[in-house]
Amino acid sequence: MRIAIVGGGITGLAAAYDLERLTDAQIDLFEASDRLGGKLGTERLGDLIVEGGPDCFFAAKPGVFEFIQELGLEDQLIAPKQKEFAMLVGGKLHRVPAGLVRLAGPDPQAVEAATFLTERGKAEWHGRLARGYQGRPAPDEDESIRSFFTKRFGDEFTRLVAEPLLAGTHGGDAERLSMRALYPAYYQSPIAPPLERPTFLSFRSGMQSLVDALVNGLQRTQVHLNTGISAIDRPFRARMDTAAACQGFALRYRRSPIQGGTEAVEEFDCLLLAIPANHAASLAPGDLAQKLRQIPHRSSAIVTLAYRREEVGHPLDGTGFLVPPSEPGTISGATWSSEKWDGRAPGDQVLLRVFLREGHHSVEEAREAIEPLLSIQGEPLYSSIKTWPEALPQYEVGHLDRLAEIDALLAQYPRLFLAGTSFRGVGVPDCLRQGREIAKKIAETL
């Protein structure tokens, strides 16, 4: 039996890792780029540790800590040095009171202490709280993040607190993003939903440690880098019938330039597309491709900057700041990496990560936004930008219904599987979970 995995990100790697332990099948993993790990990647540049994508993961997700232990990474885990953060409102940084985002719902005293909320906004929040919200959505009903929170806390609190915390981190529009798909536990809660910033962890040497552990755990998987799949000849390009579907998959791909750049076709019994929905759509048959294209994606860019500490006037207290989507500007937030995590920069330097809004993609734009805000006088010692075109899936209202329709179409192909950030979770633990769940399903079909 042969299994093909298309996509060498965290989802594909987790699937390959478990498949080696669950089956005796031959496993081939195809990755179009020259490296594994997808959006996870760490560079060590002298004394700087620079992340190209996520710098941490949500440690409370079910199963993730146990898997970290299985990979032998437990002793490399580190927690943030600080947890406080700020909100950029009206051109000024305002500390977010801890009780504003606590698990049981916002603390009234914290609401009063929030200097970026107006008296009108605070009064609206208190009024909504006093009236209470008795509504509870039906299990199959969906609602946008903005609608959900406005009903409970009012417009201003939603715009300046809920949206940057829950929608801004996805790079999306709170009026369109699905509460049911992104935050199902909160959505079904009859009480005020929690807004607490959850516990995040990272690795002493950066998130690349997770990628390396997964790759090093692969013993039988044949990895094909710089190898993109150009077509799935059968059954998608053949006449579709039950017999063709049962015959497996003929993958057409182009070998890497090192291997001569020639095109080849190989046969596989099972196929996992662990790639974004918009990429999978280019390989899928008509009806399935159409549904996959209905999952929109947005682009993002991260600028990393290092400065001499003596040239930064701001104390850099906390971990960074968020910018509510309703505020003007080119950035959606920033993280003080050197203050948030141990070992990211020498003591006499500060390392910053600045997140650009969609449509902005230059180091200069990040500098123009961050340097006046932090009273930075000198030139950066280091600067870089990492762009991720159409890399942020948007779980818009109706996302779970679209997934149900995709699943119904997939039923025509019993050994075709889809997984990754476009589908059932965007965080690192979600990707690990999806890869491992699909591995179990594949093993059950063999």
Short mmCIF file of C-alpha atoms in Angstrom, two decimals:
data_model
loop_
_atom_site.label_atom_id
_atom_site.label_comp_id
_atom_site.label_asym_id
_atom_site.label_seq_id
_atom_site.Cartn_x
_atom_site.Cartn_y
_atom_site.Cartn_z
CA MET A 1 0.00 0.00 0.00
CA ARG A 2 1.21 3.50 -0.85
CA ILE A 3 0.14 6.75 0.79
CA ALA A 4 0.80 10.20 -0.67
CA ILE A 5 0.81 13.31 1.52
CA VAL A 6 0.81 16.59 -0.36
CA GLY A 7 2.06 19.42 1.85
CA GLY A 8 5.00 19.35 4.26
CA GLY A 9 3.64 21.75 6.85
CA ILE A 10 2.85 20.77 10.44
CA THR A 11 -0.35 18.96 9.42
CA GLY A 12 1.37 16.81 6.80
CA LEU A 13 4.33 16.08 9.07
CA ALA A 14 2.08 15.04 11.97
CA ALA A 15 0.13 12.75 9.64
CA ALA A 16 3.32 11.12 8.33
CA TYR A 17 4.68 10.73 11.86
CA ASP A 18 1.61 8.82 13.05
CA LEU A 19 1.15 6.85 9.83
CA GLU A 20 4.61 5.34 10.28
CA ARG A 21 3.49 4.07 13.67
CA LEU A 22 0.02 2.94 12.60
CA THR A 23 0.73 1.27 9.24
CA ASP A 24 3.37 -0.58 7.25
CA ALA A 25 2.50 1.38 4.12
CA GLN A 26 4.99 3.20 1.95
CA ILE A 27 4.61 6.93 2.58
CA ASP A 28 5.63 9.70 0.17
CA LEU A 29 5.47 13.34 1.28
CA PHE A 30 5.52 16.00 -1.46
CA GLU A 31 6.49 19.57 -0.62
CA ALA A 32 6.59 22.28 -3.29
CA SER A 33 9.09 24.49 -1.43
CA ASP A 34 12.67 23.77 -0.40
CA ARG A 35 11.90 23.18 3.29
CA LEU A 36 9.47 21.45 5.62
CA GLY A 37 7.39 23.09 8.33
CA GLY A 38 5.10 25.38 6.36
CA LYS A 39 4.58 28.65 8.20
CA LEU A 40 6.68 27.46 11.15
CA GLY A 41 10.32 28.36 10.78
CA THR A 42 13.07 29.85 12.93
CA GLU A 43 16.35 31.44 11.91
CA ARG A 44 19.30 32.03 14.22
CA LEU A 45 21.10 35.14 13.04
CA GLY A 46 24.08 35.66 15.31
CA ASP A 47 22.54 36.15 18.75
CA LEU A 48 19.03 36.76 17.38
CA ILE A 49 16.32 34.11 17.16
CA VAL A 50 13.89 35.19 14.43
CA GLU A 51 10.55 33.51 13.79
CA GLY A 52 9.11 33.56 10.29
CA GLY A 53 5.60 32.65 11.41
CA PRO A 54 3.90 31.84 14.73
CA ASP A 55 6.16 32.30 17.76
CA CYS A 56 4.16 30.10 20.15
CA PHE A 57 1.23 27.71 20.52
CA PHE A 58 -1.87 27.45 22.69
CA ALA A 59 -0.80 24.95 25.34
CA ALA A 60 -4.27 24.12 26.68
CA LYS A 61 -5.56 22.48 23.49
CA PRO A 62 -6.40 18.81 24.13
CA GLY A 63 -3.58 16.40 23.40
CA VAL A 64 -0.92 18.92 22.40
CA PHE A 65 1.13 18.75 25.61
CA GLU A 66 1.13 14.95 25.56
CA PHE A 67 2.35 14.99 21.96
CA ILE A 68 5.12 17.44 22.88
CA GLN A 69 6.18 14.97 25.56
CA GLU A 70 6.12 12.10 23.06
CA LEU A 71 8.42 14.10 20.77
CA GLY A 72 10.85 14.63 23.66
CA LEU A 73 10.48 18.41 23.67
CA GLU A 74 9.07 18.94 27.15
CA ASP A 75 12.37 20.18 28.60
CA GLN A 76 12.65 22.77 25.82
CA LEU A 77 9.35 24.52 26.59
CA ILE A 78 9.42 28.11 27.79
CA ALA A 79 6.66 30.42 29.02
CA PRO A 80 6.36 34.16 28.30
CA LYS A 81 8.29 36.37 30.70
CA GLN A 82 5.37 38.81 30.75
CA LYS A 83 1.66 38.60 29.95
CA GLU A 84 0.40 42.18 29.95
CA PHE A 85 -0.26 43.87 26.63
CA ALA A 86 -1.55 47.16 25.29
CA MET A 87 -4.12 48.45 22.83
CA LEU A 88 -3.23 51.17 20.31
CA VAL A 89 -6.20 53.52 20.26
CA GLY A 90 -6.18 57.15 19.16
CA GLY A 91 -2.47 56.98 18.39
CA LYS A 92 -1.56 56.08 21.99
CA LEU A 93 -0.68 52.82 23.72
CA HIS A 94 -3.07 51.97 26.56
CA ARG A 95 -2.37 49.17 29.01
CA VAL A 96 -5.15 46.56 28.97
CA PRO A 97 -6.26 45.87 32.57
CA ALA A 98 -5.94 42.16 33.32
CA GLY A 99 -9.54 41.85 34.44
CA LEU A 100 -10.79 43.11 31.08
CA VAL A 101 -10.13 39.75 29.46
CA ARG A 102 -10.59 37.36 32.35
CA LEU A 103 -12.16 33.91 32.03
CA ALA A 104 -15.44 34.72 33.80
CA GLY A 105 -16.07 37.75 31.63
CA PRO A 106 -14.86 41.36 31.98
CA ASP A 107 -14.47 42.70 35.50
CA PRO A 108 -16.55 45.91 35.91
CA GLN A 109 -13.60 47.56 37.69
CA ALA A 110 -11.32 46.69 34.78
CA VAL A 111 -13.81 48.18 32.35
CA GLU A 112 -13.75 51.40 34.37
CA ALA A 113 -9.94 51.37 34.44
CA ALA A 114 -9.56 50.92 30.67
CA THR A 115 -8.32 54.31 29.49
CA PHE A 116 -9.12 53.59 25.83
CA LEU A 117 -12.85 53.11 26.48
CA THR A 118 -15.00 56.23 26.54
CA GLU A 119 -17.54 56.97 29.27
CA ARG A 120 -20.26 56.28 26.74
CA GLY A 121 -18.75 52.92 25.87
CA LYS A 122 -18.43 51.99 29.53
CA ALA A 123 -22.03 52.98 30.21
CA GLU A 124 -23.18 50.89 27.27
CA TRP A 125 -21.23 47.91 28.60
CA HIS A 126 -22.76 48.27 32.08
CA GLY A 127 -26.23 48.65 30.57
CA ARG A 128 -25.92 45.50 28.51
CA LEU A 129 -24.59 43.62 31.52
CA ALA A 130 -27.45 44.80 33.73
CA ARG A 131 -30.07 43.75 31.19
CA GLY A 132 -28.34 40.43 30.61
CA TYR A 133 -28.43 38.47 27.40
CA GLN A 134 -30.85 35.58 27.48
CA GLY A 135 -30.52 34.42 23.89
CA ARG A 136 -28.77 31.19 23.03
CA PRO A 137 -28.18 30.21 19.40
CA ALA A 138 -29.53 26.98 17.99
CA PRO A 139 -26.83 24.35 17.33
CA ASP A 140 -27.00 24.90 13.55
CA GLU A 141 -27.32 28.69 13.68
CA ASP A 142 -24.32 30.88 12.89
CA GLU A 143 -23.45 34.47 13.70
CA SER A 144 -20.56 36.86 13.13
CA ILE A 145 -18.13 37.80 15.90
CA ARG A 146 -19.29 41.42 15.74
CA SER A 147 -22.97 40.58 16.02
CA PHE A 148 -22.38 38.11 18.85
CA PHE A 149 -20.41 40.49 21.06
CA THR A 150 -22.33 43.65 20.25
CA LYS A 151 -25.50 42.04 21.61
CA ARG A 152 -23.74 41.24 24.88
CA PHE A 153 -21.29 44.10 25.48
CA GLY A 154 -22.17 46.94 23.12
CA ASP A 155 -20.54 48.43 20.05
CA GLU A 156 -17.48 50.17 21.54
CA PHE A 157 -16.32 47.26 23.70
CA THR A 158 -16.75 44.96 20.71
CA ARG A 159 -14.73 47.23 18.39
CA LEU A 160 -11.91 47.99 20.83
CA VAL A 161 -11.58 44.76 22.80
CA ALA A 162 -13.35 41.74 21.30
CA GLU A 163 -12.52 42.40 17.65
CA PRO A 164 -8.73 42.83 18.00
CA LEU A 165 -8.54 39.83 20.35
CA LEU A 166 -10.78 37.44 18.44
CA ALA A 167 -10.94 38.70 14.84
CA GLY A 168 -7.77 40.74 14.40
CA THR A 169 -5.55 37.76 15.18
CA HIS A 170 -7.12 35.99 12.18
CA GLY A 171 -6.54 39.01 9.93
CA GLY A 172 -10.24 39.07 9.17
CA ASP A 173 -13.42 41.12 9.28
CA ALA A 174 -15.43 40.61 12.48
CA GLU A 175 -18.61 41.29 10.52
CA ARG A 176 -17.90 38.21 8.39
CA LEU A 177 -15.99 35.79 10.64
CA SER A 178 -18.00 32.94 12.13
CA MET A 179 -18.31 32.75 15.89
CA ARG A 180 -19.61 29.20 15.60
CA ALA A 181 -16.61 27.97 13.59
CA LEU A 182 -13.84 29.87 15.39
CA TYR A 183 -15.06 29.83 18.99
CA PRO A 184 -17.67 27.07 19.34
CA ALA A 185 -17.40 26.73 23.13
CA TYR A 186 -17.99 30.46 23.61
CA TYR A 187 -20.76 30.53 21.04
CA GLN A 188 -22.90 27.96 22.83
CA SER A 189 -22.26 29.41 26.29
CA PRO A 190 -25.41 30.84 27.91
CA ILE A 191 -23.30 33.31 29.90
CA ALA A 192 -20.83 36.00 28.90
CA PRO A 193 -18.09 34.31 26.86
CA PRO A 194 -14.51 34.24 28.13
CA LEU A 195 -12.06 36.63 26.55
CA GLU A 196 -9.03 35.57 28.55
CA ARG A 197 -5.80 35.43 26.61
CA PRO A 198 -4.92 31.74 26.94
CA THR A 199 -1.64 30.20 28.06
CA PHE A 200 0.90 30.16 25.29
CA LEU A 201 4.23 28.36 25.23
CA SER A 202 7.21 28.29 22.89
CA PHE A 203 10.54 26.48 22.64
CA ARG A 204 13.90 27.66 23.86
CA SER A 205 15.36 27.58 20.34
CA GLY A 206 12.17 28.68 18.59
CA MET A 207 9.26 26.95 16.88
CA GLN A 208 11.61 25.22 14.45
CA SER A 209 12.23 22.76 17.29
CA LEU A 210 8.78 21.28 16.70
CA VAL A 211 9.41 20.94 12.97
CA ASP A 212 12.79 19.30 13.56
CA ALA A 213 11.37 16.83 16.09
CA LEU A 214 8.67 15.72 13.66
CA VAL A 215 11.11 15.40 10.76
CA ASN A 216 13.64 13.51 12.88
CA GLY A 217 10.85 11.16 13.93
CA LEU A 218 10.27 10.08 10.33
CA GLN A 219 12.11 6.88 9.47
CA ARG A 220 10.31 5.42 6.45
CA THR A 221 8.70 8.45 4.82
CA GLN A 222 10.17 9.43 1.46
CA VAL A 223 10.32 13.24 1.41
CA HIS A 224 10.26 15.03 -1.96
CA LEU A 225 11.23 18.71 -1.61
CA ASN A 226 10.84 21.24 -4.46
CA THR A 227 8.23 18.90 -5.89
CA GLY A 228 4.84 20.30 -6.72
CA ILE A 229 1.84 18.21 -7.74
CA SER A 230 0.56 19.45 -11.10
CA ALA A 231 -2.47 17.16 -11.47
CA ILE A 232 -4.27 14.12 -10.15
CA ASP A 233 -4.80 12.14 -13.34
CA ARG A 234 -7.04 9.48 -11.89
CA PRO A 235 -9.78 9.51 -10.89
CA PHE A 236 -10.25 13.27 -11.34
CA ARG A 237 -9.13 13.55 -14.97
CA ALA A 238 -10.57 10.18 -15.93
CA ARG A 239 -14.25 9.44 -16.28
CA MET A 240 -15.61 9.39 -12.75
CA ASP A 241 -17.08 6.08 -11.68
CA THR A 242 -16.92 3.83 -8.63
CA ALA A 243 -14.35 1.53 -10.20
CA ALA A 244 -12.00 4.43 -10.97
CA ALA A 245 -12.33 5.76 -7.42
CA CYS A 246 -11.35 2.36 -6.04
CA GLN A 247 -8.25 2.14 -8.19
CA GLY A 248 -6.46 4.81 -6.20
CA PHE A 249 -4.80 8.01 -7.36
CA ALA A 250 -2.36 8.79 -10.13
CA LEU A 251 -0.34 11.85 -9.10
CA ARG A 252 1.46 13.86 -11.75
CA TYR A 253 4.37 15.88 -10.39
CA ARG A 254 7.52 17.60 -11.52
CA ARG A 255 10.75 16.47 -9.91
CA SER A 256 13.01 19.02 -8.25
CA PRO A 257 15.69 20.69 -10.42
CA ILE A 258 18.34 18.65 -8.59
CA GLN A 259 16.59 15.54 -9.87
CA GLY A 260 16.48 16.89 -13.41
CA GLY A 261 13.14 18.72 -13.33
CA THR A 262 11.40 15.95 -15.26
CA GLU A 263 7.71 15.16 -14.94
CA ALA A 264 6.55 11.84 -13.51
CA VAL A 265 3.33 10.02 -12.64
CA GLU A 266 3.03 7.63 -9.71
CA GLU A 267 0.20 5.53 -8.28
CA PHE A 268 -1.03 5.74 -4.69
CA ASP A 269 -3.75 3.99 -2.74
CA CYS A 270 -4.51 6.89 -0.36
CA LEU A 271 -4.08 10.63 -0.76
CA LEU A 272 -3.96 13.38 1.87
CA LEU A 273 -4.02 16.97 0.64
CA ALA A 274 -2.55 18.83 3.61
CA ILE A 275 -2.47 22.14 1.77
CA PRO A 276 -4.66 25.28 1.83
CA ALA A 277 -8.11 24.93 0.33
CA ASN A 278 -7.32 27.37 -2.48
CA HIS A 279 -4.35 25.19 -3.50
CA ALA A 280 -6.28 21.95 -3.14
CA ALA A 281 -8.96 23.42 -5.42
CA SER A 282 -6.49 23.47 -8.33
CA LEU A 283 -6.15 19.67 -8.04
CA ALA A 284 -9.71 18.69 -7.14
CA PRO A 285 -12.57 17.82 -9.53
CA GLY A 286 -15.23 20.39 -10.47
CA ASP A 287 -17.83 20.31 -7.68
CA LEU A 288 -15.27 19.80 -4.92
CA ALA A 289 -12.98 22.48 -6.35
CA GLN A 290 -15.86 24.94 -6.42
CA LYS A 291 -16.62 24.35 -2.74
CA LEU A 292 -12.95 24.62 -1.76
CA ARG A 293 -12.69 27.99 -3.51
CA GLN A 294 -15.52 29.28 -1.33
CA ILE A 295 -13.14 29.34 1.64
CA PRO A 296 -11.44 32.74 1.31
CA HIS A 297 -7.87 33.48 2.38
CA ARG A 298 -6.06 36.69 3.25
CA SER A 299 -2.41 37.61 3.00
CA SER A 300 -0.15 38.69 5.84
CA ALA A 301 3.35 40.02 6.40
CA ILE A 302 5.62 40.06 9.45
CA VAL A 303 8.48 42.53 9.77
CA THR A 304 11.26 41.75 12.26
CA LEU A 305 13.41 44.60 13.54
CA ALA A 306 16.34 44.71 15.98
CA TYR A 307 17.57 47.92 17.64
CA ARG A 308 20.12 48.94 20.24
CA ARG A 309 18.24 49.04 23.53
CA GLU A 310 19.68 52.43 24.41
CA GLU A 311 18.05 53.89 21.27
CA VAL A 312 14.52 52.77 22.21
CA GLY A 313 12.79 55.32 24.42
CA HIS A 314 9.77 53.19 25.32
CA PRO A 315 10.16 50.86 28.36
CA LEU A 316 8.65 47.96 26.37
CA ASP A 317 6.62 46.80 29.34
CA GLY A 318 4.40 43.83 28.58
CA THR A 319 4.53 41.66 25.47
CA GLY A 320 3.41 44.15 22.82
CA PHE A 321 0.17 45.61 21.55
CA LEU A 322 -2.84 45.05 19.31
CA VAL A 323 -4.53 47.56 17.03
CA PRO A 324 -8.34 47.39 16.77
CA PRO A 325 -9.35 46.95 13.12
CA SER A 326 -11.44 50.11 13.39
CA GLU A 327 -8.30 52.18 14.06
CA PRO A 328 -6.41 53.69 11.09
CA GLY A 329 -2.90 52.68 10.15
CA THR A 330 -0.81 50.07 8.38
CA ILE A 331 -0.18 47.61 11.24
CA SER A 332 -2.38 45.27 13.28
CA GLY A 333 -0.02 44.88 16.21
CA ALA A 334 3.51 44.22 17.40
CA THR A 335 5.34 41.92 19.79
CA TRP A 336 8.43 42.71 21.85
CA SER A 337 10.06 39.33 21.22
CA SER A 338 13.10 40.08 23.38
CA GLU A 339 10.85 41.03 26.31
CA LYS A 340 8.31 38.24 25.79
CA TRP A 341 10.69 35.26 25.50
CA ASP A 342 14.06 34.43 27.02
CA GLY A 343 17.05 34.21 24.74
CA ARG A 344 15.64 35.96 21.67
CA ALA A 345 18.23 38.77 21.64
CA PRO A 346 21.31 39.95 23.58
CA GLY A 347 20.62 42.10 26.62
CA ASP A 348 21.73 45.30 24.89
CA GLN A 349 19.31 44.80 21.98
CA VAL A 350 15.56 44.64 21.50
CA LEU A 351 13.86 42.41 18.94
CA LEU A 352 10.45 43.45 17.60
CA ARG A 353 7.91 41.72 15.35
CA VAL A 354 5.51 44.05 13.55
CA PHE A 355 2.39 42.69 11.83
CA LEU A 356 1.33 44.52 8.70
CA ARG A 357 -2.29 44.72 7.58
CA GLU A 358 -3.28 43.20 4.26
CA GLY A 359 -2.15 45.33 1.35
CA HIS A 360 0.99 46.54 3.18
CA HIS A 361 4.21 44.66 2.62
CA SER A 362 7.37 46.66 3.27
CA VAL A 363 9.89 47.10 6.07
CA GLU A 364 9.62 50.86 5.60
CA GLU A 365 5.91 50.87 6.43
CA ALA A 366 6.56 48.93 9.62
CA ARG A 367 9.34 51.30 10.64
CA GLU A 368 7.22 54.37 9.94
CA ALA A 369 4.54 53.00 12.24
CA ILE A 370 6.64 51.62 15.09
CA GLU A 371 9.59 54.00 15.46
CA PRO A 372 7.66 57.16 16.46
CA LEU A 373 5.41 55.10 18.72
CA LEU A 374 8.35 53.64 20.67
CA SER A 375 10.55 56.76 20.48
CA ILE A 376 13.25 54.92 18.53
CA GLN A 377 16.12 57.16 17.50
CA GLY A 378 18.58 54.91 15.67
CA GLU A 379 18.62 52.72 12.60
CA PRO A 380 17.76 49.02 12.95
CA LEU A 381 20.64 46.63 13.44
CA TYR A 382 18.62 44.04 11.57
CA SER A 383 15.46 44.04 9.49
CA SER A 384 13.58 41.47 7.47
CA ILE A 385 10.11 40.78 6.15
CA LYS A 386 8.27 37.51 5.72
CA THR A 387 5.21 37.58 3.49
CA TRP A 388 2.52 34.92 3.46
CA PRO A 389 0.30 35.35 0.36
CA GLU A 390 -3.25 34.12 0.92
CA ALA A 391 -2.10 32.21 4.00
CA LEU A 392 -4.80 33.20 6.50
CA PRO A 393 -8.01 31.19 5.98
CA GLN A 394 -11.18 33.10 6.77
CA TYR A 395 -13.80 31.06 8.62
CA GLU A 396 -16.69 33.22 7.53
CA VAL A 397 -20.29 32.78 8.64
CA GLY A 398 -21.48 29.47 7.20
CA HIS A 399 -18.00 27.87 7.30
CA LEU A 400 -19.17 24.71 9.06
CA ASP A 401 -21.97 24.29 6.52
CA ARG A 402 -19.40 24.54 3.71
CA LEU A 403 -17.30 21.88 5.44
CA ALA A 404 -20.33 19.59 5.60
CA GLU A 405 -20.84 20.04 1.85
CA ILE A 406 -17.15 19.33 1.21
CA ASP A 407 -17.35 16.19 3.36
CA ALA A 408 -20.36 15.00 1.35
CA LEU A 409 -18.40 15.39 -1.90
CA LEU A 410 -15.36 13.67 -0.41
CA ALA A 411 -17.52 10.63 0.30
CA GLN A 412 -17.25 9.84 -3.42
CA TYR A 413 -13.53 9.25 -2.89
CA PRO A 414 -13.16 6.97 0.16
CA ARG A 415 -9.37 7.32 0.30
CA LEU A 416 -9.06 11.05 -0.36
CA PHE A 417 -8.56 13.27 2.69
CA LEU A 418 -8.24 17.02 3.34
CA ALA A 419 -6.65 18.68 6.35
CA GLY A 420 -4.94 21.91 7.37
CA THR A 421 -5.65 25.45 8.48
CA SER A 422 -8.41 25.98 5.90
CA PHE A 423 -10.71 23.47 7.52
CA ARG A 424 -10.96 22.74 11.25
CA GLY A 425 -8.63 25.03 13.17
CA VAL A 426 -5.79 27.40 12.34
CA GLY A 427 -3.41 27.11 15.31
CA VAL A 428 -0.42 24.82 15.64
CA PRO A 429 -2.27 22.40 17.99
CA ASP A 430 -5.22 22.33 15.54
CA CYS A 431 -2.89 21.38 12.69
CA LEU A 432 -1.25 18.66 14.75
CA ARG A 433 -4.65 17.30 15.75
CA GLN A 434 -5.97 17.27 12.19
CA GLY A 435 -2.89 15.48 10.88
CA ARG A 436 -3.07 12.85 13.59
CA GLU A 437 -6.82 12.33 13.19
CA ILE A 438 -6.47 11.85 9.45
CA ALA A 439 -3.61 9.39 10.00
CA LYS A 440 -5.91 7.30 12.16
CA LYS A 441 -8.67 7.43 9.52
CA ILE A 442 -6.25 6.40 6.78
CA ALA A 443 -4.98 3.51 8.88
CA GLU A 444 -8.56 2.34 9.36
CA THR A 445 -9.19 2.26 5.60
CA LEU A 446 -6.18 0.09 4.77
#
